[in-house]
XYZ file of C-alpha atoms in Angstrom:
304
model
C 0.808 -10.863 -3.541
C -2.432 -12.367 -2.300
C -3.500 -15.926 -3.504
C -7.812 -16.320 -3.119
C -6.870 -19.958 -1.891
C -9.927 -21.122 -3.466
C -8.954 -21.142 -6.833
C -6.160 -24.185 -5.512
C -6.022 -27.565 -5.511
C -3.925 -29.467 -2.861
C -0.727 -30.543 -4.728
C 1.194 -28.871 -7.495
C -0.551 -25.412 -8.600
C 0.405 -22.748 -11.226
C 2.399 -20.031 -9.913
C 0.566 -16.473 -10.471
C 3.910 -14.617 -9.199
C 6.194 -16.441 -11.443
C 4.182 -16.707 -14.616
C 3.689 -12.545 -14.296
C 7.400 -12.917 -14.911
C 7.341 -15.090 -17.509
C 8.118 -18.230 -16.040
C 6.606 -21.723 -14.584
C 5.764 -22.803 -18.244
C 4.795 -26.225 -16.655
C 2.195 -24.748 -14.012
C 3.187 -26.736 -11.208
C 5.386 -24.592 -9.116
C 3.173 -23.664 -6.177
C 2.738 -26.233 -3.764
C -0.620 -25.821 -1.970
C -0.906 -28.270 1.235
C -4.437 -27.520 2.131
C -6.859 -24.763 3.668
C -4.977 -23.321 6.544
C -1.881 -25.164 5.835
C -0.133 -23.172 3.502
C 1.482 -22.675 0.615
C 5.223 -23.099 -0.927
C 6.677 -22.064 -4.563
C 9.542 -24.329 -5.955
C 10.357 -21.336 -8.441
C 12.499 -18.285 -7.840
C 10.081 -15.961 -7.013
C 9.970 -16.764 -3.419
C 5.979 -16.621 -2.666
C 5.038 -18.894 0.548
C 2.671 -18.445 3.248
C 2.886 -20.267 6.195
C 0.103 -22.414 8.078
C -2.554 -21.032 10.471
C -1.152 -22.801 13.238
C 2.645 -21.859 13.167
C 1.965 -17.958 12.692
C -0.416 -18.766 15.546
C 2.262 -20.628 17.663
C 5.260 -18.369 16.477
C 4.367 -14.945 15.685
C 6.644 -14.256 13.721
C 6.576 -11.635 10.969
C 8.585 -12.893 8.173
C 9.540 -11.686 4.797
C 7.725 -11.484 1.590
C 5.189 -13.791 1.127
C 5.606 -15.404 5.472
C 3.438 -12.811 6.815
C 0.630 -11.778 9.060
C -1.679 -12.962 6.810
C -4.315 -15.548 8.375
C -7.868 -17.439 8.014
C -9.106 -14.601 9.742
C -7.883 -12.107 7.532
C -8.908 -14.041 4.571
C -12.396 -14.707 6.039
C -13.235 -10.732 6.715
C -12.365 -10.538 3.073
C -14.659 -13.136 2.096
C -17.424 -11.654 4.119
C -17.160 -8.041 4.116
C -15.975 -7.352 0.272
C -18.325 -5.826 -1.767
C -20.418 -7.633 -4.401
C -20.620 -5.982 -7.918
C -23.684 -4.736 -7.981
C -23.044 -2.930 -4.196
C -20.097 -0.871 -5.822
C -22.468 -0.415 -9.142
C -24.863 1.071 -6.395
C -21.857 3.345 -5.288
C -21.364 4.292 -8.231
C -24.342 5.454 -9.088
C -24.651 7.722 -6.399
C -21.176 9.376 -6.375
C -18.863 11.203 -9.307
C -15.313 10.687 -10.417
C -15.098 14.744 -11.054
C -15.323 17.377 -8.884
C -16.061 21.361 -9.695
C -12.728 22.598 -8.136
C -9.551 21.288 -6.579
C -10.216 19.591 -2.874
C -7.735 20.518 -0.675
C -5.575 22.162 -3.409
C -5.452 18.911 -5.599
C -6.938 18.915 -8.716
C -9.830 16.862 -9.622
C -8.083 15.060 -12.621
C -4.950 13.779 -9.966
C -7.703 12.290 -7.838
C -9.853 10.540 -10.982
C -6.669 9.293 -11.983
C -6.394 7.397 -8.473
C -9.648 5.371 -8.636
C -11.312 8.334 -6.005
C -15.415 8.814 -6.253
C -17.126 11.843 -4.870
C -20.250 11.892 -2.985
C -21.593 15.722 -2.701
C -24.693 16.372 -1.605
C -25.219 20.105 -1.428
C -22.035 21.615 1.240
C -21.289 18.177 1.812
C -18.646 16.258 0.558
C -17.422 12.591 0.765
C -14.524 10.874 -0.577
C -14.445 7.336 -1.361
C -11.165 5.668 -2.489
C -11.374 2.519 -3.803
C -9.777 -0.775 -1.571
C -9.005 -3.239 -4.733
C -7.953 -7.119 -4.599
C -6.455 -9.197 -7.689
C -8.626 -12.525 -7.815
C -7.797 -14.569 -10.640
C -5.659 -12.208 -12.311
C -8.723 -9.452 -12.395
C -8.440 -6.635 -10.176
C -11.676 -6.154 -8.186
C -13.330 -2.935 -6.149
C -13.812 -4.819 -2.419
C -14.338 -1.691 -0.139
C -14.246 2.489 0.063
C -12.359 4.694 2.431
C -14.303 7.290 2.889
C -13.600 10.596 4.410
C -16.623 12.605 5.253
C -15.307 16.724 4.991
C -13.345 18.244 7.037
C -12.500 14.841 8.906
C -14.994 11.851 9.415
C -13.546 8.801 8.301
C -15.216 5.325 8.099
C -15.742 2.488 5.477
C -17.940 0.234 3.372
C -17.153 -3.220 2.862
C -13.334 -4.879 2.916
C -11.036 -2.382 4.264
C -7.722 -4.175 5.353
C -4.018 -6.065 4.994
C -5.079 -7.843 2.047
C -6.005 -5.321 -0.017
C -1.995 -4.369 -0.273
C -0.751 -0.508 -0.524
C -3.229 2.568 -1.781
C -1.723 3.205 -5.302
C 0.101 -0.334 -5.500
C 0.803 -1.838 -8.744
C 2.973 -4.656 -9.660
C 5.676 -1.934 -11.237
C 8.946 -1.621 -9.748
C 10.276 1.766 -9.720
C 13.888 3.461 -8.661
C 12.617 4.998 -5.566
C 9.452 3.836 -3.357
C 7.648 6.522 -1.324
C 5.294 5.950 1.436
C 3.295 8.753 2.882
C 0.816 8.952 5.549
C -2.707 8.843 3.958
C -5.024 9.649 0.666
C -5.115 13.529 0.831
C -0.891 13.145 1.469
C -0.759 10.470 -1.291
C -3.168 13.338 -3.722
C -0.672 15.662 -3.367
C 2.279 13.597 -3.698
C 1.383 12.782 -6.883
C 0.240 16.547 -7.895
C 3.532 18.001 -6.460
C 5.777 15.792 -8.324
C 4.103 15.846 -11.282
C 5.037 19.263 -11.386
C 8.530 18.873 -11.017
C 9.776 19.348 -14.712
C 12.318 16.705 -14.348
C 12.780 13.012 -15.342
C 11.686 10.700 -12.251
C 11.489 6.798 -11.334
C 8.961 6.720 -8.303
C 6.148 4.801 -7.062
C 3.838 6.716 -4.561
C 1.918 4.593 -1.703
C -0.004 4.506 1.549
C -1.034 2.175 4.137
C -5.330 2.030 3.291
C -4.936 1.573 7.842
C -3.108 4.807 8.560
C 0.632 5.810 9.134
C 1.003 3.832 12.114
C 0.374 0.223 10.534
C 2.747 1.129 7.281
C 5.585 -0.833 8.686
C 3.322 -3.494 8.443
C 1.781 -2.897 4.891
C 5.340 -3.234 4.411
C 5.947 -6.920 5.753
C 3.074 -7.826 3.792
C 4.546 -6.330 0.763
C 8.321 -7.151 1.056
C 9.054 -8.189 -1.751
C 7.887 -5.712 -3.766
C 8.847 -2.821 -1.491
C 12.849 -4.147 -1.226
C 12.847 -4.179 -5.187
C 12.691 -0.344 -4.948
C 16.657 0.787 -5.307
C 15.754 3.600 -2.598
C 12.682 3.895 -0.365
C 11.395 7.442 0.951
C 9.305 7.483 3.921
C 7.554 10.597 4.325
C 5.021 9.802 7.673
C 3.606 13.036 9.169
C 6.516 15.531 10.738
C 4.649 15.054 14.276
C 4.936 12.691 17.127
C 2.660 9.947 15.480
C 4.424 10.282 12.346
C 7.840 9.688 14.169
C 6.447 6.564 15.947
C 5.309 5.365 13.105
C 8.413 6.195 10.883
C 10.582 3.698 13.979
C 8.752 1.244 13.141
C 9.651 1.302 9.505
C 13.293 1.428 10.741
C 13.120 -2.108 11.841
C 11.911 -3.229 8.852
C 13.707 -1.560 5.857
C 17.285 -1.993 5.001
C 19.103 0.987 6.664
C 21.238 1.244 3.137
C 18.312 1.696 1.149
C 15.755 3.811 3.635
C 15.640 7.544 3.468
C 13.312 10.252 5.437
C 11.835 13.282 3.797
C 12.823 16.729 4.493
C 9.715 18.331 5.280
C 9.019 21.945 5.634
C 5.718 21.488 7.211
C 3.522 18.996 9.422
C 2.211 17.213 5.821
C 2.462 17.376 2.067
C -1.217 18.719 1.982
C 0.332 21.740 3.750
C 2.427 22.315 1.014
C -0.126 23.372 -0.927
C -2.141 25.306 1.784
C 1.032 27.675 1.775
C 1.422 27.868 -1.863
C 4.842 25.617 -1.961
C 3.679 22.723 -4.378
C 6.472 22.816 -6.472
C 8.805 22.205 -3.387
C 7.111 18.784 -2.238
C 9.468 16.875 -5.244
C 12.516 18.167 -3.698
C 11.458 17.233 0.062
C 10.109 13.669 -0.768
C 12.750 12.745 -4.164
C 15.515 14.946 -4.220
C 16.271 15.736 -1.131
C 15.197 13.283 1.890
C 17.683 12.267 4.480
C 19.823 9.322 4.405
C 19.103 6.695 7.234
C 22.439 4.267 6.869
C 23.682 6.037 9.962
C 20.856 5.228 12.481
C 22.844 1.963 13.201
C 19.515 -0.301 11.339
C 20.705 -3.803 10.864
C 20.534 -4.654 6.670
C 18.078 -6.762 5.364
C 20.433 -9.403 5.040
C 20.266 -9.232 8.840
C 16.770 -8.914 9.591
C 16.259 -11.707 7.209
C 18.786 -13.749 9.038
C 17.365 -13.032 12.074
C 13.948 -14.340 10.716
C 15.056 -17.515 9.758
């Protein structure tokens, strides 16, 4: 959960992450000690960032809230982000509806994920949104945008703080991270179309596979809530260096790999096979408790 430290006064503070859950009737729970100095909740929910200068001198990544979050990171977010009437001008010049599915996804899966389509004759551009909560409002910041078949770049805030494509505060019975929008499109698609009951949350780093261990760091809390936590990274070198890294961080009890038939989800669809990509990422993925991971008691232990 990102704080726009801002909004704070130095001393006791409301607590955004513990009033969301009902408590900190008083609104003094968060301790804020100054600009790069950090902040500390005396509730239960655990949120804390650490000063400037000790992630600087440590670098340590921590759990929850302790996390690789710094001025810098806060300051491209001040400076880069989108005003309202840039994303208005976005808007204006792209559509939330396309004529026929993109890469076999239909266009409602991808209006229902905040995408916006630039076409311009054969050309066609995806945007999806990068959002921020600011004072308990939810904000547009930045666009991914992939350029067809495969140009990416950006406009505006594109980064950590900006938390998981798809994130919401919802905690679900089984987490699944995949490698990227188009994967994340037809995630969503093919398990929609499975006809059974499900409890999932779908997700992906807005930096690529490779930095989704540490989305995850950022996002600790939340992730760990998950009961079970799928990752389904690309079935190709990169995707296996990238799914290592989310070894070290996840508890080895809770972490599972999907059983892929092909290189990506997307493919699924390319080969006519959507109806299988529920039983590769949610019903059947591959137990990790065997790899020998330390739990997250451990790793947690290990931080402190």
């Amino acid at each position: 959960m990102y704080i726009d430290e801002s909004t704070l006064e130095e001393g006791h503070n409301p607590c955004p992450k513990c009033q969301a859950q009902g408590k900190d009737t008083a609104g003094d729970n968060l301790m804020y000690y100054g600009e790069g100095q950090g902040y500390f909740c005396f509730g239960s929910c655990g949120l804390v960032k650490c000063s400037d200068e000790y992630l600087d001198e440590t670098k340590v990544v921590t759990k929850g809230e302790r996390s690789l979050i710094t001025s810098k990171d806060t300051d491209n977010l001040k400076n880069k982000a989108l005003t309202p009437e840039q994303v208005q001008e976005i808007e204006a010049k792209t559509v939330t509806k396309i004529p026929k599915p993109y890469r076999g996804v239909p266009s409602e899966v991808y209006e229902a994920l905040g995408v916006r389509w630039e076409i311009d004759g054969s050309n066609v551009s995806m945007y999806y949104p990068i959002t921020v909560t600011e004072d308990g409002n939810e904000r547009v910041v930045g666009y991914k945008i992939r350029k067809h078949p495969k140009e990416f770049y950006s406009v505006g805030y594109v980064g950590k703080l900006g938390g998981f494509l798809n994130q919401s505060n919802a905690v679900a019975d089984t987490l699944i991270l995949v490698s990227g929008e188009v994967d994340l499109a037809s995630a969503v698609y093919g398990l929609e179309l499975d006809k059974y009951r499900k409890s999932y949350n779908v997700v992906s780093s807005p930096l690529g596979e490779d930095s989704t261990a540490t989305m995850i760091k950022l996002n600790y809390d939340w992730v760990n809530a998950h009961k079970k936590i799928v990752a389904c990274m690309d079935n190709d070198v990169a995707g296996e260096k990238a799914f290592e890294k989310i070894k070290e961080v996840i508890d080895a009890d809770k972490l599972f790999k999907a059983n892929l038939e092909f290189n990506d989800l997307n493919e699924y669809l390319k080969n006519g096979k959507a109806e299988d990509i529920a039983k590769s990422i949610y019903w059947s993925p591959v137990p990790c408790k065997t790899f020998g991971i330390a739990g997250s008691g451990d790793i947690y232990n290990e931080i402190v």
